[in-house]
mmCIF file of C-alpha atoms and ligand atoms in Angstrom:
data_model
loop_
_atom_site.group_PDB
_atom_site.id
_atom_site.type_symbol
_atom_site.label_atom_id
_atom_site.label_comp_id
_atom_site.label_asym_id
_atom_site.label_seq_id
_atom_site.Cartn_x
_atom_site.Cartn_y
_atom_site.Cartn_z
ATOM 1 C CA MET A 1 10.654 -23.456 -3.584
ATOM 2 C CA LYS A 2 7.538 -24.674 -5.347
ATOM 3 C CA PRO A 3 4.305 -23.502 -3.718
ATOM 4 C CA GLN A 4 1.958 -26.191 -2.468
ATOM 5 C CA THR A 5 -1.520 -25.912 -1.019
ATOM 6 C CA LEU A 6 -1.298 -25.169 2.679
ATOM 7 C CA LEU A 7 -4.325 -26.004 4.770
ATOM 8 C CA ALA A 8 -5.480 -24.863 8.215
ATOM 9 C CA GLY A 9 -2.911 -25.702 10.864
ATOM 10 C CA ALA A 10 -0.008 -24.602 8.694
ATOM 11 C CA THR A 11 1.917 -21.480 9.704
ATOM 12 C CA LEU A 12 2.042 -18.388 7.526
ATOM 13 C CA GLY A 13 4.892 -15.953 8.031
ATOM 14 C CA VAL A 14 5.022 -12.250 7.331
ATOM 15 C CA MET A 15 7.960 -9.893 7.082
ATOM 16 C CA GLY A 16 6.924 -6.654 8.776
ATOM 17 C CA GLY A 17 4.646 -5.997 11.717
ATOM 18 C CA GLY A 18 2.666 -2.904 10.759
ATOM 19 C CA GLN A 19 -1.080 -2.586 10.329
ATOM 20 C CA LEU A 20 -1.023 -4.412 6.998
ATOM 21 C CA GLY A 21 0.645 -7.369 8.702
ATOM 22 C CA ARG A 22 -1.900 -7.192 11.508
ATOM 23 C CA MET A 23 -4.831 -7.414 9.097
ATOM 24 C CA PHE A 24 -3.070 -10.260 7.239
ATOM 25 C CA VAL A 25 -2.617 -12.080 10.558
ATOM 26 C CA HIS A 26 -6.308 -11.601 11.392
ATOM 27 C CA ALA A 27 -7.335 -13.000 7.995
ATOM 28 C CA ALA A 28 -4.945 -15.950 8.295
ATOM 29 C CA GLN A 29 -6.073 -16.794 11.822
ATOM 30 C CA ARG A 30 -9.741 -16.624 10.813
ATOM 31 C CA MET A 31 -8.989 -19.323 8.255
ATOM 32 C CA GLY A 32 -7.264 -21.576 10.803
ATOM 33 C CA TYR A 33 -3.620 -20.784 10.182
ATOM 34 C CA SER A 34 -0.983 -20.002 12.746
ATOM 35 C CA THR A 35 1.132 -16.945 12.102
ATOM 36 C CA VAL A 36 4.635 -15.681 12.663
ATOM 37 C CA VAL A 37 5.682 -12.050 12.291
ATOM 38 C CA LEU A 38 9.231 -10.799 11.959
ATOM 39 C CA ASP A 39 9.576 -7.149 12.947
ATOM 40 C CA PRO A 40 12.229 -5.265 14.924
ATOM 41 C CA ASP A 41 9.594 -3.477 17.063
ATOM 42 C CA ALA A 42 8.553 -5.459 20.140
ATOM 43 C CA THR A 43 5.175 -3.664 20.206
ATOM 44 C CA SER A 44 4.400 -3.869 16.490
ATOM 45 C CA PRO A 45 0.667 -3.960 15.590
ATOM 46 C CA ALA A 46 0.978 -7.382 13.891
ATOM 47 C CA GLY A 47 3.436 -8.857 16.396
ATOM 48 C CA ARG A 48 0.930 -8.206 19.172
ATOM 49 C CA VAL A 49 -1.744 -10.381 17.606
ATOM 50 C CA SER A 50 0.406 -13.094 16.040
ATOM 51 C CA HIS A 51 1.052 -16.581 17.464
ATOM 52 C CA HIS A 52 4.781 -15.987 17.122
ATOM 53 C CA HIS A 53 6.682 -12.741 16.985
ATOM 54 C CA LEU A 54 10.373 -12.607 16.185
ATOM 55 C CA HIS A 55 11.642 -9.170 17.042
ATOM 56 C CA ALA A 56 14.764 -8.789 15.072
ATOM 57 C CA ASP A 57 16.225 -6.797 12.264
ATOM 58 C CA TYR A 58 15.093 -7.856 8.778
ATOM 59 C CA LEU A 59 18.607 -8.986 7.856
ATOM 60 C CA ASP A 60 19.371 -10.895 11.047
ATOM 61 C CA THR A 61 20.385 -14.293 9.643
ATOM 62 C CA ARG A 62 19.565 -16.277 12.770
ATOM 63 C CA ASN A 63 16.032 -14.910 12.979
ATOM 64 C CA LEU A 64 15.470 -15.340 9.252
ATOM 65 C CA ALA A 65 16.411 -18.993 9.700
ATOM 66 C CA GLU A 66 13.980 -19.216 12.626
ATOM 67 C CA LEU A 67 11.234 -17.622 10.490
ATOM 68 C CA ALA A 68 11.893 -20.183 7.754
ATOM 69 C CA ARG A 69 11.748 -22.953 10.349
ATOM 70 C CA LEU A 70 8.437 -21.805 11.846
ATOM 71 C CA ALA A 71 6.619 -20.734 8.670
ATOM 72 C CA ASP A 72 5.438 -22.948 5.824
ATOM 73 C CA ALA A 73 5.270 -19.967 3.461
ATOM 74 C CA ILE A 74 6.222 -16.318 3.827
ATOM 75 C CA THR A 75 4.871 -13.003 2.571
ATOM 76 C CA THR A 76 5.674 -9.357 3.211
ATOM 77 C CA GLU A 77 3.615 -6.406 4.332
ATOM 78 C CA PHE A 78 6.272 -3.754 4.077
ATOM 79 C CA GLU A 79 7.859 -2.922 0.762
ATOM 80 C CA ASN A 80 11.150 -1.835 2.200
ATOM 81 C CA VAL A 81 11.934 -5.302 3.493
ATOM 82 C CA PRO A 82 15.396 -6.021 2.063
ATOM 83 C CA ALA A 83 15.005 -8.075 -1.108
ATOM 84 C CA ASP A 84 18.073 -10.018 0.097
ATOM 85 C CA ALA A 85 16.179 -11.239 3.135
ATOM 86 C CA LEU A 86 13.370 -12.505 0.884
ATOM 87 C CA ALA A 87 15.932 -14.261 -1.310
ATOM 88 C CA GLN A 88 17.443 -15.964 1.782
ATOM 89 C CA LEU A 89 14.005 -17.155 2.864
ATOM 90 C CA ALA A 90 13.138 -18.347 -0.637
ATOM 91 C CA ALA A 91 15.948 -20.885 -0.459
ATOM 92 C CA HIS A 92 13.940 -22.693 2.239
ATOM 93 C CA ARG A 93 10.276 -21.811 1.864
ATOM 94 C CA PRO A 94 7.831 -20.502 -0.760
ATOM 95 C CA VAL A 95 7.953 -16.693 -0.643
ATOM 96 C CA ALA A 96 5.272 -14.569 -2.315
ATOM 97 C CA PRO A 97 5.746 -12.002 -3.701
ATOM 98 C CA ALA A 98 9.216 -12.921 -4.933
ATOM 99 C CA GLY A 99 12.203 -10.834 -3.837
ATOM 100 C CA GLU A 100 12.826 -9.734 -7.410
ATOM 101 C CA ALA A 101 9.327 -8.227 -7.804
ATOM 102 C CA VAL A 102 9.716 -6.486 -4.436
ATOM 103 C CA ALA A 103 13.149 -5.165 -5.487
ATOM 104 C CA ILE A 104 11.611 -3.582 -8.600
ATOM 105 C CA ALA A 105 8.818 -1.993 -6.579
ATOM 106 C CA GLN A 106 11.399 -0.623 -4.116
ATOM 107 C CA ASP A 107 13.188 1.396 -6.746
ATOM 108 C CA ARG A 108 11.257 4.104 -8.606
ATOM 109 C CA ALA A 109 13.645 3.989 -11.558
ATOM 110 C CA ARG A 110 13.286 0.218 -12.030
ATOM 111 C CA GLU A 111 9.566 0.453 -11.375
ATOM 112 C CA LYS A 112 9.062 3.043 -14.113
ATOM 113 C CA ALA A 113 11.192 1.018 -16.538
ATOM 114 C CA HIS A 114 8.950 -1.964 -15.791
ATOM 115 C CA PHE A 115 5.768 0.062 -16.429
ATOM 116 C CA THR A 116 7.173 1.243 -19.744
ATOM 117 C CA ARG A 117 8.141 -2.327 -20.682
ATOM 118 C CA CYS A 118 4.562 -3.387 -20.001
ATOM 119 C CA GLY A 119 3.240 -0.636 -22.270
ATOM 120 C CA VAL A 120 1.725 1.410 -19.441
ATOM 121 C CA ARG A 121 2.339 5.156 -19.607
ATOM 122 C CA CYS A 122 3.968 6.904 -16.641
ATOM 123 C CA ALA A 123 4.764 10.598 -16.059
ATOM 124 C CA PRO A 124 7.703 11.904 -18.098
ATOM 125 C CA TYR A 125 10.748 11.466 -15.873
ATOM 126 C CA ALA A 126 14.515 11.381 -15.646
ATOM 127 C CA VAL A 127 16.772 9.364 -13.369
ATOM 128 C CA ILE A 128 19.238 11.528 -11.417
ATOM 129 C CA GLU A 129 22.230 9.758 -9.928
ATOM 130 C CA SER A 130 25.004 12.204 -10.817
ATOM 131 C CA GLU A 131 25.665 15.911 -11.392
ATOM 132 C CA GLU A 132 25.936 15.195 -15.123
ATOM 133 C CA GLN A 133 22.459 13.673 -15.199
ATOM 134 C CA LEU A 134 21.166 16.596 -13.112
ATOM 135 C CA ALA A 135 22.537 19.079 -15.664
ATOM 136 C CA LEU A 136 20.989 17.156 -18.562
ATOM 137 C CA VAL A 137 17.439 17.124 -17.204
ATOM 138 C CA PRO A 138 15.085 18.346 -19.950
ATOM 139 C CA ASP A 139 13.291 21.656 -19.294
ATOM 140 C CA ALA A 140 9.947 19.921 -19.765
ATOM 141 C CA LEU A 141 10.371 18.112 -16.414
ATOM 142 C CA VAL A 142 10.246 21.351 -14.436
ATOM 143 C CA PRO A 143 8.010 22.180 -12.586
ATOM 144 C CA GLY A 144 8.428 18.697 -11.268
ATOM 145 C CA ILE A 145 8.604 16.492 -8.223
ATOM 146 C CA LEU A 146 11.972 15.130 -7.182
ATOM 147 C CA LYS A 147 11.550 11.751 -5.456
ATOM 148 C CA THR A 148 14.208 9.569 -3.863
ATOM 149 C CA ALA A 149 14.415 6.346 -5.875
ATOM 150 C CA ARG A 150 14.204 4.307 -2.677
ATOM 151 C CA LEU A 151 12.514 4.366 0.737
ATOM 152 C CA GLY A 152 9.894 7.050 0.052
ATOM 153 C CA TYR A 153 6.345 6.657 1.414
ATOM 154 C CA ASP A 154 3.397 8.855 2.372
ATOM 155 C CA GLY A 155 4.963 11.766 0.491
ATOM 156 C CA LYS A 156 8.264 11.461 2.368
ATOM 157 C CA GLY A 157 11.463 11.770 0.323
ATOM 158 C CA GLN A 158 9.787 14.128 -2.158
ATOM 159 C CA VAL A 159 10.362 17.772 -3.006
ATOM 160 C CA ARG A 160 8.329 19.907 -5.391
ATOM 161 C CA VAL A 161 10.651 21.957 -7.558
ATOM 162 C CA ASP A 162 9.655 24.952 -9.665
ATOM 163 C CA GLY A 163 12.940 25.788 -11.364
ATOM 164 C CA ARG A 164 16.435 24.500 -12.034
ATOM 165 C CA GLU A 165 17.980 26.219 -9.035
ATOM 166 C CA ALA A 166 15.368 24.682 -6.782
ATOM 167 C CA LEU A 167 16.082 21.309 -8.367
ATOM 168 C CA VAL A 168 19.792 21.516 -7.590
ATOM 169 C CA ALA A 169 19.039 22.596 -4.009
ATOM 170 C CA ALA A 170 16.453 19.829 -3.615
ATOM 171 C CA TRP A 171 18.864 17.118 -4.773
ATOM 172 C CA ASP A 172 21.420 18.468 -2.288
ATOM 173 C CA GLY A 173 18.763 18.487 0.416
ATOM 174 C CA LEU A 174 17.933 14.836 -0.275
ATOM 175 C CA GLY A 175 21.596 13.972 0.248
ATOM 176 C CA ARG A 176 22.372 13.478 -3.475
ATOM 177 C CA VAL A 177 20.958 9.969 -3.310
ATOM 178 C CA PRO A 178 19.621 8.410 -6.542
ATOM 179 C CA CYS A 179 16.356 10.132 -7.439
ATOM 180 C CA VAL A 180 13.793 10.409 -10.175
ATOM 181 C CA LEU A 181 12.483 13.751 -11.303
ATOM 182 C CA GLU A 182 8.909 13.549 -12.544
ATOM 183 C CA GLN A 183 7.021 16.168 -14.454
ATOM 184 C CA ARG A 184 4.331 17.606 -12.194
ATOM 185 C CA LEU A 185 1.065 16.633 -13.849
ATOM 186 C CA ALA A 186 -2.316 18.352 -13.646
ATOM 187 C CA LEU A 187 -4.374 15.704 -11.872
ATOM 188 C CA ALA A 188 -8.132 15.380 -12.151
ATOM 189 C CA ALA A 189 -8.199 12.385 -9.799
ATOM 190 C CA GLU A 190 -6.225 9.462 -8.419
ATOM 191 C CA CYS A 191 -7.194 5.819 -8.359
ATOM 192 C CA SER A 192 -5.753 2.409 -7.594
ATOM 193 C CA VAL A 193 -6.377 -1.234 -8.399
ATOM 194 C CA VAL A 194 -5.643 -4.184 -6.106
ATOM 195 C CA VAL A 195 -5.099 -7.527 -7.822
ATOM 196 C CA ALA A 196 -4.190 -10.961 -6.515
ATOM 197 C CA ARG A 197 -2.387 -13.444 -8.711
ATOM 198 C CA GLY A 198 -1.811 -17.095 -7.962
ATOM 199 C CA ALA A 199 1.168 -19.246 -8.840
ATOM 200 C CA GLY A 200 -0.807 -20.746 -11.749
ATOM 201 C CA GLY A 201 -1.473 -17.303 -13.240
ATOM 202 C CA THR A 202 -5.090 -16.826 -12.102
ATOM 203 C CA LEU A 203 -5.685 -13.137 -11.507
ATOM 204 C CA VAL A 204 -8.596 -11.502 -9.675
ATOM 205 C CA HIS A 205 -9.107 -7.868 -8.744
ATOM 206 C CA LEU A 206 -10.990 -5.505 -6.488
ATOM 207 C CA PRO A 207 -12.964 -2.764 -8.250
ATOM 208 C CA PRO A 208 -10.905 0.366 -9.035
ATOM 209 C CA GLN A 209 -10.818 2.724 -6.076
ATOM 210 C CA ARG A 210 -10.848 6.497 -6.163
ATOM 211 C CA ASN A 211 -8.335 8.034 -3.764
ATOM 212 C CA LEU A 212 -7.974 11.445 -2.242
ATOM 213 C CA HIS A 213 -4.630 12.411 -0.744
ATOM 214 C CA ARG A 214 -3.859 15.201 1.716
ATOM 215 C CA ALA A 215 -0.257 16.346 2.101
ATOM 216 C CA GLY A 216 0.970 13.239 0.254
ATOM 217 C CA ILE A 217 -0.937 10.821 2.547
ATOM 218 C CA LEU A 218 -4.035 8.888 1.537
ATOM 219 C CA ALA A 219 -7.028 10.471 3.275
ATOM 220 C CA VAL A 220 -10.155 9.019 1.650
ATOM 221 C CA THR A 221 -10.977 6.115 -0.683
ATOM 222 C CA GLU A 222 -14.348 5.859 -2.401
ATOM 223 C CA VAL A 223 -15.530 2.686 -4.121
ATOM 224 C CA PHE A 224 -18.870 2.513 -5.882
ATOM 225 C CA ASP A 225 -20.310 2.721 -9.371
ATOM 226 C CA GLY A 226 -19.587 6.049 -10.935
ATOM 227 C CA VAL A 227 -16.468 7.065 -8.965
ATOM 228 C CA LEU A 228 -14.554 6.596 -12.221
ATOM 229 C CA PRO A 229 -15.737 6.477 -15.836
ATOM 230 C CA ASP A 230 -16.229 2.811 -16.880
ATOM 231 C CA ALA A 231 -13.696 2.884 -19.727
ATOM 232 C CA LEU A 232 -11.036 4.367 -17.463
ATOM 233 C CA ALA A 233 -11.734 1.825 -14.726
ATOM 234 C CA GLN A 234 -11.365 -1.001 -17.252
ATOM 235 C CA GLU A 235 -8.145 0.491 -18.575
ATOM 236 C CA ALA A 236 -6.747 0.670 -15.021
ATOM 237 C CA VAL A 237 -7.580 -2.999 -14.374
ATOM 238 C CA GLN A 238 -6.028 -4.016 -17.693
ATOM 239 C CA ALA A 239 -2.863 -1.989 -16.989
ATOM 240 C CA THR A 240 -2.568 -3.545 -13.518
ATOM 241 C CA ARG A 241 -2.963 -7.000 -15.055
ATOM 242 C CA SER A 242 -0.150 -6.284 -17.545
ATOM 243 C CA ILE A 243 2.106 -5.015 -14.752
ATOM 244 C CA ALA A 244 1.442 -8.089 -12.569
ATOM 245 C CA GLU A 245 1.859 -10.538 -15.437
ATOM 246 C CA GLY A 246 5.057 -8.800 -16.554
ATOM 247 C CA LEU A 247 6.488 -9.558 -13.103
ATOM 248 C CA ASP A 248 5.095 -13.111 -13.073
ATOM 249 C CA TYR A 249 3.767 -11.870 -9.762
ATOM 250 C CA VAL A 250 2.347 -14.090 -7.037
ATOM 251 C CA GLY A 251 0.462 -12.392 -4.205
ATOM 252 C CA VAL A 252 -1.413 -9.121 -3.772
ATOM 253 C CA LEU A 253 -0.271 -6.119 -5.770
ATOM 254 C CA CYS A 254 -1.658 -2.580 -5.767
ATOM 255 C CA VAL A 255 -1.033 -0.163 -8.605
ATOM 256 C CA GLU A 256 -1.720 3.558 -8.164
ATOM 257 C CA PHE A 257 -2.730 5.770 -11.073
ATOM 258 C CA PHE A 258 -3.269 9.416 -11.895
ATOM 259 C CA VAL A 259 -6.226 10.544 -13.979
ATOM 260 C CA LEU A 260 -5.085 13.608 -15.868
ATOM 261 C CA GLN A 261 -7.268 16.601 -16.615
ATOM 262 C CA ASP A 262 -7.554 15.449 -20.232
ATOM 263 C CA GLY A 263 -9.149 12.232 -18.951
ATOM 264 C CA THR A 264 -6.187 9.949 -19.695
ATOM 265 C CA LEU A 265 -4.609 7.460 -17.305
ATOM 266 C CA VAL A 266 -0.994 7.519 -16.115
ATOM 267 C CA VAL A 267 0.521 4.958 -13.768
ATOM 268 C CA ASN A 268 2.135 6.363 -10.607
ATOM 269 C CA GLU A 269 3.597 3.537 -8.512
ATOM 270 C CA MET A 270 2.987 0.032 -7.227
ATOM 271 C CA ALA A 271 3.029 -1.630 -3.830
ATOM 272 C CA PRO A 272 3.893 -5.351 -3.630
ATOM 273 C CA ARG A 273 1.358 -6.013 -0.883
ATOM 274 C CA PRO A 274 -2.158 -5.054 0.213
ATOM 275 C CA HIS A 275 -2.663 -1.299 0.176
ATOM 276 C CA ASN A 276 -4.329 1.326 2.317
ATOM 277 C CA SER A 277 -6.730 2.057 -0.559
ATOM 278 C CA GLY A 278 -7.976 -1.568 -0.417
ATOM 279 C CA HIS A 279 -8.882 -1.563 3.285
ATOM 280 C CA TRP A 280 -12.569 -0.958 2.506
ATOM 281 C CA SER A 281 -12.663 -4.543 1.166
ATOM 282 C CA LEU A 282 -12.692 -5.889 4.743
ATOM 283 C CA ASP A 283 -16.228 -4.521 5.105
ATOM 284 C CA GLY A 284 -17.537 -3.899 1.590
ATOM 285 C CA SER A 285 -16.456 -6.991 -0.327
ATOM 286 C CA ASP A 286 -17.117 -10.705 0.107
ATOM 287 C CA VAL A 287 -13.347 -11.334 -0.072
ATOM 288 C CA SER A 288 -10.934 -8.778 1.405
ATOM 289 C CA GLN A 289 -7.489 -7.942 0.079
ATOM 290 C CA PHE A 290 -6.008 -9.678 3.150
ATOM 291 C CA GLU A 291 -7.912 -12.892 2.500
ATOM 292 C CA LEU A 292 -6.639 -12.677 -1.083
ATOM 293 C CA GLN A 293 -3.101 -12.433 0.295
ATOM 294 C CA VAL A 294 -3.705 -15.502 2.483
ATOM 295 C CA ARG A 295 -5.222 -17.443 -0.418
ATOM 296 C CA ALA A 296 -2.410 -16.545 -2.828
ATOM 297 C CA LEU A 297 0.245 -17.492 -0.261
ATOM 298 C CA ALA A 298 -1.457 -20.711 0.785
ATOM 299 C CA GLY A 299 -2.091 -21.764 -2.818
ATOM 300 C CA LEU A 300 -5.873 -21.685 -2.308
ATOM 301 C CA PRO A 301 -8.274 -20.791 -5.152
ATOM 302 C CA LEU A 302 -8.579 -17.132 -6.078
ATOM 303 C CA VAL A 303 -12.132 -16.163 -6.942
ATOM 304 C CA GLN A 304 -13.249 -12.776 -8.171
ATOM 305 C CA PRO A 305 -14.302 -10.694 -5.124
ATOM 306 C CA ARG A 306 -17.807 -9.245 -5.198
ATOM 307 C CA GLN A 307 -18.406 -5.827 -3.706
ATOM 308 C CA HIS A 308 -21.630 -6.044 -1.740
ATOM 309 C CA SER A 309 -21.885 -2.457 -0.591
ATOM 310 C CA PRO A 310 -20.819 0.998 -1.703
ATOM 311 C CA ALA A 311 -17.910 1.962 0.539
ATOM 312 C CA ILE A 312 -15.926 4.960 1.727
ATOM 313 C CA MET A 313 -12.748 4.547 3.759
ATOM 314 C CA LEU A 314 -11.487 7.378 5.938
ATOM 315 C CA ASN A 315 -7.945 7.143 7.251
ATOM 316 C CA LEU A 316 -7.635 7.933 10.943
ATOM 317 C CA LEU A 317 -4.364 9.798 11.362
ATOM 318 C CA GLY A 318 -2.823 10.651 14.714
ATOM 319 C CA ASP A 319 -3.790 14.300 14.167
ATOM 320 C CA LEU A 320 -7.332 13.391 15.273
ATOM 321 C CA TRP A 321 -5.988 12.687 18.769
ATOM 322 C CA PHE A 322 -4.743 16.266 19.144
ATOM 323 C CA ARG A 323 -7.677 18.498 20.056
ATOM 324 C CA PRO A 324 -7.176 22.265 19.948
ATOM 325 C CA GLY A 325 -6.199 23.459 23.418
ATOM 326 C CA ALA A 326 -5.479 19.970 24.827
ATOM 327 C CA ASP A 327 -1.873 19.414 25.898
ATOM 328 C CA ALA A 328 -1.952 15.611 25.636
ATOM 329 C CA PRO A 329 -3.457 13.307 23.025
ATOM 330 C CA VAL A 330 -7.140 12.514 23.604
ATOM 331 C CA GLU A 331 -8.928 9.435 22.192
ATOM 332 C CA PRO A 332 -11.515 10.529 19.621
ATOM 333 C CA ASP A 333 -15.183 10.025 20.495
ATOM 334 C CA TRP A 334 -15.607 6.517 19.046
ATOM 335 C CA PRO A 335 -18.985 5.851 20.710
ATOM 336 C CA ALA A 336 -20.393 8.905 18.900
ATOM 337 C CA VAL A 337 -18.971 7.645 15.582
ATOM 338 C CA LEU A 338 -20.301 4.134 16.175
ATOM 339 C CA ALA A 339 -23.761 5.508 16.926
ATOM 340 C CA LEU A 340 -24.036 6.312 13.209
ATOM 341 C CA GLN A 341 -25.173 3.633 10.764
ATOM 342 C CA GLY A 342 -22.722 1.632 8.638
ATOM 343 C CA MET A 343 -19.522 2.433 10.566
ATOM 344 C CA HIS A 344 -16.726 -0.162 10.695
ATOM 345 C CA LEU A 345 -13.956 0.990 13.013
ATOM 346 C CA HIS A 346 -10.460 -0.455 12.672
ATOM 347 C CA LEU A 347 -7.763 0.623 15.125
ATOM 348 C CA TYR A 348 -4.279 -0.770 14.779
ATOM 349 C CA GLY A 349 -3.266 -0.964 18.431
ATOM 350 C CA LYS A 350 -0.472 1.620 18.178
ATOM 351 C CA SER A 351 0.428 2.849 21.608
ATOM 352 C CA GLU A 352 1.267 6.422 20.727
ATOM 353 C CA ALA A 353 -0.654 8.848 18.501
ATOM 354 C CA ARG A 354 1.517 11.184 16.444
ATOM 355 C CA PRO A 355 0.482 13.659 13.765
ATOM 356 C CA GLY A 356 0.561 11.972 10.349
ATOM 357 C CA ARG A 357 0.743 8.473 11.865
ATOM 358 C CA LYS A 358 -1.829 5.979 10.573
ATOM 359 C CA MET A 359 -3.685 4.912 13.726
ATOM 360 C CA GLY A 360 -6.644 3.200 12.075
ATOM 361 C CA HIS A 361 -9.326 3.584 9.469
ATOM 362 C CA LEU A 362 -13.081 3.827 9.310
ATOM 363 C CA THR A 363 -15.021 2.125 6.542
ATOM 364 C CA ILE A 364 -18.530 3.315 5.881
ATOM 365 C CA THR A 365 -20.948 1.022 4.074
ATOM 366 C CA GLY A 366 -24.565 1.702 3.182
ATOM 367 C CA ALA A 367 -27.409 1.146 0.776
ATOM 368 C CA SER A 368 -26.336 3.692 -1.833
ATOM 369 C CA PRO A 369 -23.458 6.017 -2.718
ATOM 370 C CA VAL A 370 -25.523 8.972 -1.493
ATOM 371 C CA ALA A 371 -26.144 7.237 1.846
ATOM 372 C CA VAL A 372 -22.459 6.395 2.418
ATOM 373 C CA ARG A 373 -21.400 9.929 1.487
ATOM 374 C CA GLN A 374 -23.896 11.383 3.974
ATOM 375 C CA ALA A 375 -22.737 8.964 6.677
ATOM 376 C CA ALA A 376 -19.087 9.799 5.949
ATOM 377 C CA LEU A 377 -19.839 13.511 6.321
ATOM 378 C CA ALA A 378 -21.634 12.839 9.599
ATOM 379 C CA ALA A 379 -18.611 10.847 10.847
ATOM 380 C CA CYS A 380 -16.297 13.716 9.874
ATOM 381 C CA ASP A 381 -18.533 16.121 11.825
ATOM 382 C CA VAL A 382 -18.204 13.962 14.940
ATOM 383 C CA LEU A 383 -14.443 13.617 14.527
ATOM 384 C CA GLY A 384 -14.077 17.383 13.980
HETATM 385 P P1 ADP B 401 4.386 7.915 -2.009
HETATM 386 O O1 ADP B 401 5.303 6.762 -2.247
HETATM 387 O O2 ADP B 401 4.820 8.784 -0.902
HETATM 388 O O3 ADP B 401 2.932 7.498 -1.953
HETATM 389 P P2 ADP B 401 3.738 9.076 -4.600
HETATM 390 O O4 ADP B 401 4.697 9.056 -5.733
HETATM 391 O O5 ADP B 401 2.544 8.220 -4.713
HETATM 392 O O6 ADP B 401 4.579 8.814 -3.301
HETATM 393 O O7 ADP B 401 3.272 10.579 -4.378
HETATM 394 C C1 ADP B 401 2.368 10.959 -3.358
HETATM 395 C C2 ADP B 401 1.295 11.877 -3.927
HETATM 396 O O8 ADP B 401 1.891 13.073 -4.496
HETATM 397 C C3 ADP B 401 0.512 11.271 -5.072
HETATM 398 O O9 ADP B 401 -0.535 10.429 -4.606
HETATM 399 C C4 ADP B 401 0.009 12.531 -5.778
HETATM 400 O O10 ADP B 401 -1.064 13.112 -5.077
HETATM 401 C C5 ADP B 401 1.205 13.471 -5.678
HETATM 402 N N1 ADP B 401 2.086 13.306 -6.860
HETATM 403 C C6 ADP B 401 3.109 12.425 -6.962
HETATM 404 N N2 ADP B 401 3.716 12.502 -8.172
HETATM 405 C C7 ADP B 401 3.065 13.455 -8.869
HETATM 406 C C8 ADP B 401 3.216 14.017 -10.194
HETATM 407 N N3 ADP B 401 4.162 13.588 -11.033
HETATM 408 N N4 ADP B 401 2.363 15.002 -10.558
HETATM 409 C C9 ADP B 401 1.394 15.440 -9.709
HETATM 410 N N5 ADP B 401 1.204 14.957 -8.466
HETATM 411 C C10 ADP B 401 2.010 13.974 -8.022
HETATM 412 MG MG1 MG B 402 1.739 6.727 -3.450
#
């Protein structure tokens, strides 16, 4: 289906009802669109705020047909949406990103082959789908990280292995599903780049973001001058551009990178959608990653976003709801956080807090990097 320009009043559809879908819905509604969300969970964060919510499985043919009937164009917020479902929808409506790009991003082996094809270096790796391949893994890949080729997120589906015996046990433990084994690299830092690309090939990007992970989950993103050396930041943008163009991508794409201790850049993975590390753009940029997703889907112009404030994003995980000694979850002290300057609180409307669950995020903006760092520390003090 050829994309056309959709104006206010049209309906934009999204596969997936998580927080990314919710923020997409908010951006779409602000610009006058109606929205429809397809998600199996009746209480999904995006479903709750959308004009229409189809709660059905992603492969339910009847509901996919209903989504195609209601929506003028469809995007995804969840990378594990079956590529088949996107292909079914694409027979009726413009779908961005395309199912094929999403299918590549869903499979670490295909993803790495794509990076290599685009001339972007990734960690040395081997694909493991059989005992023979397991036995042939080069010594240089251990110590390594064994990752399931599909369905991993937030560090799930990954095992650190220090020797061959551990590798064999880890592959068993992961159910002998197709995996990639990556050499464990000495990281100096991690960063990511969010780009949006239109059907005509126009590409714009957010500034490279520096990310800090805890236990495999993004904890903090910092975005201001100096978080990364200029040359490295430019290289990351250029690499992301090559990866997006190589996919003939339409929509918002995030590419995650490692900065090694020798100062070089290595690509880690990509997400075919807005990304947690781009959430700061809702408060620190004149165009957010969700507005970019709306614009790309609706065929509206993509203009280069301008960051208007240094920003730090803190993820609010469910752990914050569990105070030492309390036997039930307790809402954190938001009034105390909001009494500080430059706080932008985003809560996703999830009914139940669980450790490790992304409940919301806090973006801190301010006049200078020093000011936002001080405010972020003050917010952490309040949150404990
Ligand atoms: P997920 O899909 O769960 O985000 P990632 O592949 O991004 O999985 O891994 C999560 C985190 O684990 C990374 O952000 C990084 O901190 C660490 N990590 C992953 N792969 C490697 C590696 N090859 N070497 C060192 N650290 C790694
Ligand atoms: Mg990751």
